């Protein structure tokens, strides 16, 4: 027994050491730096305790960034889950067309995020953008200055680009989940006369319980990690901070305003928000439908 325990410790020790060195200790250092007033360019640091967090709590620009993040999480997350599931249903099978469609939907997810932002900049260009031209051809009103230069349409434009970029991952996730569903349960539902929408709501959707938890958790993490897309598409949150995200605000305060410790505080708060949301998701999906009934 002791030999087995020693064997496990011997093999786990390198992984634990690496995790502590490159994850735990940097995080502890980051939280420590948030208790100082520091410009990041010198060794001079002034201890201020929780002053940075109090200032962040009262910072209206930061809460605007959080509101924009929650909008993207709600609208973009719902679109990703819904479209991902519908498309995954549509491309089931091993036909050539299904394989081509799967590859096409996964392509944006493997392309550089900066390239995706540039593509959408061209698509939404008010003069020659493909999407703008299509809407004009359908006689749908478009903003005179362009979608990304108008307060009311800039954030939906960024959200649409985010959904387009991330959709392939969720299509593949749900497609893999559909293949792993218990065929006997689905066949029993067919024999009982359950088809179409009724079968999906009562049988298929509940069987996605663990997959839904993974998908929603990834949506939260991806939305709270948005940076390059906004930085390139709207120059870091323009117009008038209507597309500001927590990480673009962190970049502005830390590297453009030389308020490094305040930027660190913003990053810690962003991590806390993402962790709390993830824990709530885990708590919500803690039991399967069979147990909760």
PDB file of C-alpha atoms in Angstrom:
ATOM      1  CA  UNK A   1       0.000   0.000   0.000  1.00  0.00           C
ATOM      2  CA  UNK A   2       2.793   2.394   0.938  1.00  0.00           C
ATOM      3  CA  UNK A   3       4.678   1.526  -2.245  1.00  0.00           C
ATOM      4  CA  UNK A   4       1.575   2.254  -4.319  1.00  0.00           C
ATOM      5  CA  UNK A   5       1.085   5.621  -2.580  1.00  0.00           C
ATOM      6  CA  UNK A   6       4.727   6.540  -3.106  1.00  0.00           C
ATOM      7  CA  UNK A   7       4.441   5.520  -6.769  1.00  0.00           C
ATOM      8  CA  UNK A   8       1.434   7.819  -7.275  1.00  0.00           C
ATOM      9  CA  UNK A   9       3.149  10.729  -5.503  1.00  0.00           C
ATOM     10  CA  UNK A  10       6.281  10.248  -7.623  1.00  0.00           C
ATOM     11  CA  UNK A  11       4.345  10.476 -10.877  1.00  0.00           C
ATOM     12  CA  UNK A  12       1.986  13.276  -9.772  1.00  0.00           C
ATOM     13  CA  UNK A  13       4.694  15.472  -8.255  1.00  0.00           C
ATOM     14  CA  UNK A  14       6.027  16.930 -11.574  1.00  0.00           C
ATOM     15  CA  UNK A  15       2.536  17.856 -12.775  1.00  0.00           C
ATOM     16  CA  UNK A  16       1.607  19.394  -9.417  1.00  0.00           C
ATOM     17  CA  UNK A  17       4.892  21.319  -9.321  1.00  0.00           C
ATOM     18  CA  UNK A  18       4.389  22.692 -12.839  1.00  0.00           C
ATOM     19  CA  UNK A  19       0.783  23.630 -12.096  1.00  0.00           C
ATOM     20  CA  UNK A  20       1.774  25.435  -8.907  1.00  0.00           C
ATOM     21  CA  UNK A  21       4.698  27.213 -10.612  1.00  0.00           C
ATOM     22  CA  UNK A  22       2.880  28.407 -13.741  1.00  0.00           C
ATOM     23  CA  UNK A  23      -0.744  28.717 -12.555  1.00  0.00           C
ATOM     24  CA  UNK A  24      -1.181  28.994  -8.786  1.00  0.00           C
ATOM     25  CA  UNK A  25       1.844  31.155  -7.938  1.00  0.00           C
ATOM     26  CA  UNK A  26       1.331  33.674 -10.803  1.00  0.00           C
ATOM     27  CA  UNK A  27      -2.308  34.003  -9.752  1.00  0.00           C
ATOM     28  CA  UNK A  28      -1.291  34.660  -6.131  1.00  0.00           C
ATOM     29  CA  UNK A  29       1.229  37.258  -7.348  1.00  0.00           C
ATOM     30  CA  UNK A  30      -1.418  38.925  -9.506  1.00  0.00           C
ATOM     31  CA  UNK A  31      -3.845  39.241  -6.605  1.00  0.00           C
ATOM     32  CA  UNK A  32      -0.999  40.658  -4.515  1.00  0.00           C
ATOM     33  CA  UNK A  33      -0.140  43.302  -7.138  1.00  0.00           C
ATOM     34  CA  UNK A  34      -3.766  44.463  -7.152  1.00  0.00           C
ATOM     35  CA  UNK A  35      -3.249  45.725  -3.586  1.00  0.00           C
ATOM     36  CA  UNK A  36      -0.661  48.270  -4.759  1.00  0.00           C
ATOM     37  CA  UNK A  37      -0.600  51.431  -6.818  1.00  0.00           C
ATOM     38  CA  UNK A  38       1.942  50.570  -9.498  1.00  0.00           C
ATOM     39  CA  UNK A  39       2.621  51.915 -12.987  1.00  0.00           C
ATOM     40  CA  UNK A  40       4.304  48.700 -14.046  1.00  0.00           C
ATOM     41  CA  UNK A  41       7.492  50.379 -15.318  1.00  0.00           C
ATOM     42  CA  UNK A  42       9.451  50.733 -12.077  1.00  0.00           C
ATOM     43  CA  UNK A  43      10.061  48.992  -8.783  1.00  0.00           C
ATOM     44  CA  UNK A  44       8.206  51.710  -6.859  1.00  0.00           C
ATOM     45  CA  UNK A  45       4.924  50.376  -5.520  1.00  0.00           C
ATOM     46  CA  UNK A  46       2.614  51.977  -2.969  1.00  0.00           C
ATOM     47  CA  UNK A  47       0.434  49.688  -0.863  1.00  0.00           C
ATOM     48  CA  UNK A  48      -3.228  50.798  -1.050  1.00  0.00           C
ATOM     49  CA  UNK A  49      -5.049  47.681   0.170  1.00  0.00           C
ATOM     50  CA  UNK A  50      -8.526  47.376  -1.319  1.00  0.00           C
ATOM     51  CA  UNK A  51      -8.529  50.875  -2.808  1.00  0.00           C
ATOM     52  CA  UNK A  52      -8.287  49.597  -6.389  1.00  0.00           C
ATOM     53  CA  UNK A  53     -11.303  47.337  -5.869  1.00  0.00           C
ATOM     54  CA  UNK A  54     -13.329  50.169  -4.322  1.00  0.00           C
ATOM     55  CA  UNK A  55     -12.445  52.356  -7.296  1.00  0.00           C
ATOM     56  CA  UNK A  56     -13.386  49.565  -9.699  1.00  0.00           C
ATOM     57  CA  UNK A  57     -16.738  49.097  -7.942  1.00  0.00           C
ATOM     58  CA  UNK A  58     -17.486  52.785  -8.542  1.00  0.00           C
ATOM     59  CA  UNK A  59     -16.147  52.802 -12.106  1.00  0.00           C
ATOM     60  CA  UNK A  60     -19.076  53.315 -14.492  1.00  0.00           C
ATOM     61  CA  UNK A  61     -16.926  52.505 -17.544  1.00  0.00           C
ATOM     62  CA  UNK A  62     -16.073  49.100 -16.116  1.00  0.00           C
ATOM     63  CA  UNK A  63     -19.715  48.288 -15.422  1.00  0.00           C
ATOM     64  CA  UNK A  64     -20.558  49.351 -18.968  1.00  0.00           C
ATOM     65  CA  UNK A  65     -18.009  46.789 -20.142  1.00  0.00           C
ATOM     66  CA  UNK A  66     -19.654  44.154 -17.929  1.00  0.00           C
ATOM     67  CA  UNK A  67     -23.084  45.066 -19.332  1.00  0.00           C
ATOM     68  CA  UNK A  68     -21.774  44.673 -22.888  1.00  0.00           C
ATOM     69  CA  UNK A  69     -20.233  41.342 -21.902  1.00  0.00           C
ATOM     70  CA  UNK A  70     -23.543  40.124 -20.462  1.00  0.00           C
ATOM     71  CA  UNK A  71     -25.360  41.200 -23.646  1.00  0.00           C
ATOM     72  CA  UNK A  72     -22.927  39.172 -25.741  1.00  0.00           C
ATOM     73  CA  UNK A  73     -23.236  36.272 -23.312  1.00  0.00           C
ATOM     74  CA  UNK A  74     -27.034  36.286 -23.442  1.00  0.00           C
ATOM     75  CA  UNK A  75     -27.624  36.956 -27.142  1.00  0.00           C
ATOM     76  CA  UNK A  76     -24.484  35.315 -28.515  1.00  0.00           C
ATOM     77  CA  UNK A  77     -24.657  32.371 -26.129  1.00  0.00           C
ATOM     78  CA  UNK A  78     -28.286  31.643 -26.989  1.00  0.00           C
ATOM     79  CA  UNK A  79     -27.485  31.886 -30.700  1.00  0.00           C
ATOM     80  CA  UNK A  80     -24.498  29.543 -30.368  1.00  0.00           C
ATOM     81  CA  UNK A  81     -26.418  26.874 -28.453  1.00  0.00           C
ATOM     82  CA  UNK A  82     -29.510  27.072 -30.671  1.00  0.00           C
ATOM     83  CA  UNK A  83     -27.776  27.282 -34.057  1.00  0.00           C
ATOM     84  CA  UNK A  84     -25.142  24.760 -33.045  1.00  0.00           C
ATOM     85  CA  UNK A  85     -27.780  22.196 -32.097  1.00  0.00           C
ATOM     86  CA  UNK A  86     -29.936  22.810 -35.181  1.00  0.00           C
ATOM     87  CA  UNK A  87     -27.000  22.595 -37.587  1.00  0.00           C
ATOM     88  CA  UNK A  88     -25.668  19.510 -35.806  1.00  0.00           C
ATOM     89  CA  UNK A  89     -29.045  17.842 -36.398  1.00  0.00           C
ATOM     90  CA  UNK A  90     -29.008  18.881 -40.051  1.00  0.00           C
ATOM     91  CA  UNK A  91     -25.549  17.480 -40.848  1.00  0.00           C
ATOM     92  CA  UNK A  92     -25.915  14.070 -39.231  1.00  0.00           C
ATOM     93  CA  UNK A  93     -24.695  11.246 -41.428  1.00  0.00           C
ATOM     94  CA  UNK A  94     -21.554  10.471 -43.417  1.00  0.00           C
ATOM     95  CA  UNK A  95     -22.582  11.829 -46.803  1.00  0.00           C
ATOM     96  CA  UNK A  96     -20.115  13.989 -48.728  1.00  0.00           C
ATOM     97  CA  UNK A  97     -22.346  17.043 -48.271  1.00  0.00           C
ATOM     98  CA  UNK A  98     -22.502  16.541 -44.489  1.00  0.00           C
ATOM     99  CA  UNK A  99     -18.694  16.279 -44.269  1.00  0.00           C
ATOM    100  CA  UNK A 100     -18.240  19.420 -46.390  1.00  0.00           C
ATOM    101  CA  UNK A 101     -20.700  21.398 -44.248  1.00  0.00           C
ATOM    102  CA  UNK A 102     -18.963  20.261 -41.040  1.00  0.00           C
ATOM    103  CA  UNK A 103     -15.621  21.409 -42.423  1.00  0.00           C
ATOM    104  CA  UNK A 104     -17.050  24.772 -43.506  1.00  0.00           C
ATOM    105  CA  UNK A 105     -18.535  25.472 -40.091  1.00  0.00           C
ATOM    106  CA  UNK A 106     -15.331  24.491 -38.309  1.00  0.00           C
ATOM    107  CA  UNK A 107     -13.123  26.619 -40.594  1.00  0.00           C
ATOM    108  CA  UNK A 108     -13.682  30.003 -38.821  1.00  0.00           C
ATOM    109  CA  UNK A 109     -12.742  28.414 -35.492  1.00  0.00           C
ATOM    110  CA  UNK A 110      -9.268  27.474 -36.742  1.00  0.00           C
ATOM    111  CA  UNK A 111      -8.601  30.823 -38.431  1.00  0.00           C
ATOM    112  CA  UNK A 112      -6.804  33.571 -36.512  1.00  0.00           C
ATOM    113  CA  UNK A 113      -9.225  35.720 -34.525  1.00  0.00           C
ATOM    114  CA  UNK A 114      -7.555  38.844 -35.928  1.00  0.00           C
ATOM    115  CA  UNK A 115      -8.268  37.566 -39.443  1.00  0.00           C
ATOM    116  CA  UNK A 116     -11.909  36.970 -38.470  1.00  0.00           C
ATOM    117  CA  UNK A 117     -12.153  40.551 -37.173  1.00  0.00           C
ATOM    118  CA  UNK A 118     -10.723  41.919 -40.437  1.00  0.00           C
ATOM    119  CA  UNK A 119     -13.143  39.815 -42.491  1.00  0.00           C
ATOM    120  CA  UNK A 120     -16.088  41.220 -40.547  1.00  0.00           C
ATOM    121  CA  UNK A 121     -14.709  44.736 -40.861  1.00  0.00           C
ATOM    122  CA  UNK A 122     -14.933  44.350 -44.621  1.00  0.00           C
ATOM    123  CA  UNK A 123     -18.330  42.655 -44.465  1.00  0.00           C
ATOM    124  CA  UNK A 124     -19.808  45.506 -42.383  1.00  0.00           C
ATOM    125  CA  UNK A 125     -18.074  48.319 -44.271  1.00  0.00           C
ATOM    126  CA  UNK A 126     -20.728  50.987 -45.062  1.00  0.00           C
ATOM    127  CA  UNK A 127     -19.376  51.571 -48.587  1.00  0.00           C
ATOM    128  CA  UNK A 128     -18.534  48.152 -50.040  1.00  0.00           C
ATOM    129  CA  UNK A 129     -19.309  45.609 -47.317  1.00  0.00           C
ATOM    130  CA  UNK A 130     -20.903  42.373 -48.516  1.00  0.00           C
ATOM    131  CA  UNK A 131     -23.402  42.193 -45.659  1.00  0.00           C
ATOM    132  CA  UNK A 132     -24.257  45.883 -45.986  1.00  0.00           C
ATOM    133  CA  UNK A 133     -24.813  45.487 -49.748  1.00  0.00           C
ATOM    134  CA  UNK A 134     -27.037  42.456 -49.151  1.00  0.00           C
ATOM    135  CA  UNK A 135     -29.221  44.343 -46.670  1.00  0.00           C
ATOM    136  CA  UNK A 136     -29.498  47.284 -49.051  1.00  0.00           C
ATOM    137  CA  UNK A 137     -30.499  44.920 -51.856  1.00  0.00           C
ATOM    138  CA  UNK A 138     -33.274  43.612 -49.601  1.00  0.00           C
ATOM    139  CA  UNK A 139     -34.305  47.242 -48.904  1.00  0.00           C
ATOM    140  CA  UNK A 140     -33.459  46.823 -45.218  1.00  0.00           C
ATOM    141  CA  UNK A 141     -32.316  50.123 -43.619  1.00  0.00           C
ATOM    142  CA  UNK A 142     -28.637  50.259 -42.692  1.00  0.00           C
ATOM    143  CA  UNK A 143     -26.822  52.867 -40.532  1.00  0.00           C
ATOM    144  CA  UNK A 144     -25.389  55.677 -42.640  1.00  0.00           C
ATOM    145  CA  UNK A 145     -22.022  55.554 -40.866  1.00  0.00           C
ATOM    146  CA  UNK A 146     -21.907  51.772 -40.783  1.00  0.00           C
ATOM    147  CA  UNK A 147     -22.877  49.196 -38.185  1.00  0.00           C
ATOM    148  CA  UNK A 148     -19.657  49.488 -36.185  1.00  0.00           C
ATOM    149  CA  UNK A 149     -19.786  53.291 -35.993  1.00  0.00           C
ATOM    150  CA  UNK A 150     -23.356  53.481 -34.666  1.00  0.00           C
ATOM    151  CA  UNK A 151     -24.040  53.125 -30.952  1.00  0.00           C
ATOM    152  CA  UNK A 152     -27.124  50.938 -31.302  1.00  0.00           C
ATOM    153  CA  UNK A 153     -25.673  48.457 -33.833  1.00  0.00           C
ATOM    154  CA  UNK A 154     -21.969  48.229 -32.956  1.00  0.00           C
ATOM    155  CA  UNK A 155     -22.338  45.656 -30.171  1.00  0.00           C
ATOM    156  CA  UNK A 156     -24.756  43.430 -32.143  1.00  0.00           C
ATOM    157  CA  UNK A 157     -22.250  43.558 -35.019  1.00  0.00           C
ATOM    158  CA  UNK A 158     -19.422  42.377 -32.755  1.00  0.00           C
ATOM    159  CA  UNK A 159     -21.697  39.712 -31.276  1.00  0.00           C
ATOM    160  CA  UNK A 160     -22.554  38.428 -34.765  1.00  0.00           C
ATOM    161  CA  UNK A 161     -18.843  38.158 -35.594  1.00  0.00           C
ATOM    162  CA  UNK A 162     -18.235  36.279 -32.338  1.00  0.00           C
ATOM    163  CA  UNK A 163     -21.053  33.820 -33.074  1.00  0.00           C
ATOM    164  CA  UNK A 164     -19.759  33.238 -36.613  1.00  0.00           C
ATOM    165  CA  UNK A 165     -16.275  32.561 -35.263  1.00  0.00           C
ATOM    166  CA  UNK A 166     -17.261  30.224 -32.418  1.00  0.00           C
ATOM    167  CA  UNK A 167     -20.198  28.387 -34.030  1.00  0.00           C
ATOM    168  CA  UNK A 168     -18.134  25.580 -35.560  1.00  0.00           C
ATOM    169  CA  UNK A 169     -16.958  24.325 -32.184  1.00  0.00           C
ATOM    170  CA  UNK A 170     -20.527  23.986 -30.880  1.00  0.00           C
ATOM    171  CA  UNK A 171     -21.705  22.332 -34.088  1.00  0.00           C
ATOM    172  CA  UNK A 172     -19.013  19.680 -33.704  1.00  0.00           C
ATOM    173  CA  UNK A 173     -19.704  19.343 -29.969  1.00  0.00           C
ATOM    174  CA  UNK A 174     -23.424  18.721 -30.457  1.00  0.00           C
ATOM    175  CA  UNK A 175     -22.827  16.522 -33.523  1.00  0.00           C
ATOM    176  CA  UNK A 176     -20.577  14.286 -31.413  1.00  0.00           C
ATOM    177  CA  UNK A 177     -23.211  14.284 -28.657  1.00  0.00           C
ATOM    178  CA  UNK A 178     -25.956  13.220 -31.057  1.00  0.00           C
ATOM    179  CA  UNK A 179     -23.865  10.275 -32.203  1.00  0.00           C
ATOM    180  CA  UNK A 180     -23.380   9.117 -28.613  1.00  0.00           C
ATOM    181  CA  UNK A 181     -27.057   9.148 -27.642  1.00  0.00           C
ATOM    182  CA  UNK A 182     -28.441   5.798 -26.550  1.00  0.00           C
ATOM    183  CA  UNK A 183     -30.025   4.300 -29.717  1.00  0.00           C
ATOM    184  CA  UNK A 184     -32.279   2.008 -27.673  1.00  0.00           C
ATOM    185  CA  UNK A 185     -33.867   4.979 -25.894  1.00  0.00           C
ATOM    186  CA  UNK A 186     -34.456   6.785 -29.204  1.00  0.00           C
ATOM    187  CA  UNK A 187     -35.902   3.627 -30.763  1.00  0.00           C
ATOM    188  CA  UNK A 188     -38.218   3.161 -27.782  1.00  0.00           C
ATOM    189  CA  UNK A 189     -39.423   6.743 -28.226  1.00  0.00           C
ATOM    190  CA  UNK A 190     -40.192   6.031 -31.885  1.00  0.00           C
ATOM    191  CA  UNK A 191     -42.142   2.912 -30.944  1.00  0.00           C
ATOM    192  CA  UNK A 192     -44.142   4.948 -28.425  1.00  0.00           C
ATOM    193  CA  UNK A 193     -45.125   7.387 -31.169  1.00  0.00           C
ATOM    194  CA  UNK A 194     -42.862  10.263 -30.139  1.00  0.00           C
ATOM    195  CA  UNK A 195     -41.607  12.132 -33.191  1.00  0.00           C
ATOM    196  CA  UNK A 196     -40.296  15.513 -34.256  1.00  0.00           C
ATOM    197  CA  UNK A 197     -40.399  18.401 -31.808  1.00  0.00           C
ATOM    198  CA  UNK A 198     -42.077  16.348 -29.077  1.00  0.00           C
ATOM    199  CA  UNK A 199     -39.296  13.734 -29.247  1.00  0.00           C
ATOM    200  CA  UNK A 200     -36.623  16.410 -29.152  1.00  0.00           C
ATOM    201  CA  UNK A 201     -38.071  18.213 -26.097  1.00  0.00           C
ATOM    202  CA  UNK A 202     -38.938  15.121 -24.065  1.00  0.00           C
ATOM    203  CA  UNK A 203     -36.153  12.702 -25.057  1.00  0.00           C
ATOM    204  CA  UNK A 204     -33.210  14.189 -26.957  1.00  0.00           C
ATOM    205  CA  UNK A 205     -32.786  17.491 -25.071  1.00  0.00           C
ATOM    206  CA  UNK A 206     -32.781  15.908 -21.561  1.00  0.00           C
ATOM    207  CA  UNK A 207     -30.193  13.359 -22.766  1.00  0.00           C
ATOM    208  CA  UNK A 208     -27.895  16.302 -23.539  1.00  0.00           C
ATOM    209  CA  UNK A 209     -27.681  17.163 -19.836  1.00  0.00           C
ATOM    210  CA  UNK A 210     -23.905  16.878 -19.358  1.00  0.00           C
ATOM    211  CA  UNK A 211     -23.213  18.258 -22.847  1.00  0.00           C
ATOM    212  CA  UNK A 212     -25.283  21.354 -22.131  1.00  0.00           C
ATOM    213  CA  UNK A 213     -23.193  21.985 -19.025  1.00  0.00           C
ATOM    214  CA  UNK A 214     -19.981  21.825 -21.065  1.00  0.00           C
ATOM    215  CA  UNK A 215     -21.366  24.010 -23.864  1.00  0.00           C
ATOM    216  CA  UNK A 216     -22.682  26.767 -21.576  1.00  0.00           C
ATOM    217  CA  UNK A 217     -19.481  26.783 -19.507  1.00  0.00           C
ATOM    218  CA  UNK A 218     -17.427  27.229 -22.678  1.00  0.00           C
ATOM    219  CA  UNK A 219     -19.692  30.069 -23.798  1.00  0.00           C
ATOM    220  CA  UNK A 220     -19.100  31.899 -20.498  1.00  0.00           C
ATOM    221  CA  UNK A 221     -15.330  31.413 -20.707  1.00  0.00           C
ATOM    222  CA  UNK A 222     -15.175  32.479 -24.366  1.00  0.00           C
ATOM    223  CA  UNK A 223     -17.282  35.618 -23.854  1.00  0.00           C
ATOM    224  CA  UNK A 224     -15.301  36.795 -20.839  1.00  0.00           C
ATOM    225  CA  UNK A 225     -12.115  36.216 -22.884  1.00  0.00           C
ATOM    226  CA  UNK A 226     -13.116  38.406 -25.844  1.00  0.00           C
ATOM    227  CA  UNK A 227     -10.329  40.848 -26.619  1.00  0.00           C
ATOM    228  CA  UNK A 228      -8.783  40.708 -30.104  1.00  0.00           C
ATOM    229  CA  UNK A 229     -12.149  40.750 -31.867  1.00  0.00           C
ATOM    230  CA  UNK A 230     -13.212  44.015 -30.210  1.00  0.00           C
ATOM    231  CA  UNK A 231      -9.735  45.531 -30.323  1.00  0.00           C
ATOM    232  CA  UNK A 232      -9.517  45.131 -34.097  1.00  0.00           C
ATOM    233  CA  UNK A 233     -13.150  45.668 -35.104  1.00  0.00           C
ATOM    234  CA  UNK A 234     -13.946  48.714 -32.971  1.00  0.00           C
ATOM    235  CA  UNK A 235     -10.530  50.033 -31.916  1.00  0.00           C
ATOM    236  CA  UNK A 236     -10.931  48.802 -28.364  1.00  0.00           C
ATOM    237  CA  UNK A 237     -14.575  49.545 -27.589  1.00  0.00           C
ATOM    238  CA  UNK A 238     -15.730  52.387 -29.833  1.00  0.00           C
ATOM    239  CA  UNK A 239     -18.037  54.129 -30.432  1.00  0.00           C
ATOM    240  CA  UNK A 240     -18.327  55.732 -26.986  1.00  0.00           C
ATOM    241  CA  UNK A 241     -17.440  52.437 -25.233  1.00  0.00           C
ATOM    242  CA  UNK A 242     -20.568  50.750 -26.591  1.00  0.00           C
ATOM    243  CA  UNK A 243     -18.500  47.666 -27.495  1.00  0.00           C
ATOM    244  CA  UNK A 244     -16.136  47.825 -24.511  1.00  0.00           C
ATOM    245  CA  UNK A 245     -15.333  44.448 -22.959  1.00  0.00           C
ATOM    246  CA  UNK A 246     -13.607  43.770 -19.617  1.00  0.00           C
ATOM    247  CA  UNK A 247     -10.337  42.727 -21.282  1.00  0.00           C
ATOM    248  CA  UNK A 248     -10.238  45.725 -23.631  1.00  0.00           C
ATOM    249  CA  UNK A 249     -10.843  47.952 -20.610  1.00  0.00           C
ATOM    250  CA  UNK A 250      -8.023  46.154 -18.790  1.00  0.00           C
ATOM    251  CA  UNK A 251      -5.694  46.791 -21.751  1.00  0.00           C
ATOM    252  CA  UNK A 252      -6.646  50.463 -21.884  1.00  0.00           C
ATOM    253  CA  UNK A 253      -6.048  51.111 -18.198  1.00  0.00           C
ATOM    254  CA  UNK A 254      -2.882  48.999 -17.862  1.00  0.00           C
ATOM    255  CA  UNK A 255      -1.014  49.728 -21.097  1.00  0.00           C
ATOM    256  CA  UNK A 256      -2.457  52.970 -22.458  1.00  0.00           C
ATOM    257  CA  UNK A 257      -2.999  54.840 -19.186  1.00  0.00           C
ATOM    258  CA  UNK A 258      -0.061  53.195 -17.362  1.00  0.00           C
ATOM    259  CA  UNK A 259      -2.317  52.154 -14.464  1.00  0.00           C
ATOM    260  CA  UNK A 260      -0.896  48.666 -14.296  1.00  0.00           C
ATOM    261  CA  UNK A 261      -2.173  47.706 -10.864  1.00  0.00           C
ATOM    262  CA  UNK A 262      -5.666  48.932 -11.738  1.00  0.00           C
ATOM    263  CA  UNK A 263      -5.575  46.828 -14.882  1.00  0.00           C
ATOM    264  CA  UNK A 264      -4.552  43.836 -12.763  1.00  0.00           C
ATOM    265  CA  UNK A 265      -7.519  44.541 -10.476  1.00  0.00           C
ATOM    266  CA  UNK A 266      -9.801  44.518 -13.518  1.00  0.00           C
ATOM    267  CA  UNK A 267      -8.361  41.159 -14.571  1.00  0.00           C
ATOM    268  CA  UNK A 268      -8.898  39.652 -11.121  1.00  0.00           C
ATOM    269  CA  UNK A 269     -12.503  40.896 -11.084  1.00  0.00           C
ATOM    270  CA  UNK A 270     -13.044  39.451 -14.565  1.00  0.00           C
ATOM    271  CA  UNK A 271     -11.726  36.089 -13.401  1.00  0.00           C
ATOM    272  CA  UNK A 272     -14.021  36.170 -10.368  1.00  0.00           C
ATOM    273  CA  UNK A 273     -17.044  36.895 -12.569  1.00  0.00           C
ATOM    274  CA  UNK A 274     -16.185  34.009 -14.901  1.00  0.00           C
ATOM    275  CA  UNK A 275     -15.556  31.613 -11.986  1.00  0.00           C
ATOM    276  CA  UNK A 276     -18.822  32.537 -10.233  1.00  0.00           C
ATOM    277  CA  UNK A 277     -20.758  32.060 -13.480  1.00  0.00           C
ATOM    278  CA  UNK A 278     -19.078  28.682 -14.055  1.00  0.00           C
ATOM    279  CA  UNK A 279     -19.832  27.531 -10.496  1.00  0.00           C
ATOM    280  CA  UNK A 280     -23.482  28.541 -10.890  1.00  0.00           C
ATOM    281  CA  UNK A 281     -23.660  26.557 -14.122  1.00  0.00           C
ATOM    282  CA  UNK A 282     -22.135  23.513 -12.427  1.00  0.00           C
ATOM    283  CA  UNK A 283     -24.611  23.889  -9.564  1.00  0.00           C
ATOM    284  CA  UNK A 284     -27.574  24.201 -11.934  1.00  0.00           C
ATOM    285  CA  UNK A 285     -26.557  21.071 -13.861  1.00  0.00           C
ATOM    286  CA  UNK A 286     -25.434  19.146 -10.784  1.00  0.00           C
ATOM    287  CA  UNK A 287     -28.137  16.477 -11.161  1.00  0.00           C
ATOM    288  CA  UNK A 288     -29.486  14.620 -14.141  1.00  0.00           C
ATOM    289  CA  UNK A 289     -33.170  15.029 -15.109  1.00  0.00           C
ATOM    290  CA  UNK A 290     -33.921  11.540 -13.854  1.00  0.00           C
ATOM    291  CA  UNK A 291     -32.678  12.385 -10.362  1.00  0.00           C
ATOM    292  CA  UNK A 292     -34.357  15.821 -10.240  1.00  0.00           C
ATOM    293  CA  UNK A 293     -37.786  14.532 -11.169  1.00  0.00           C
TER     294      UNK A 293
END
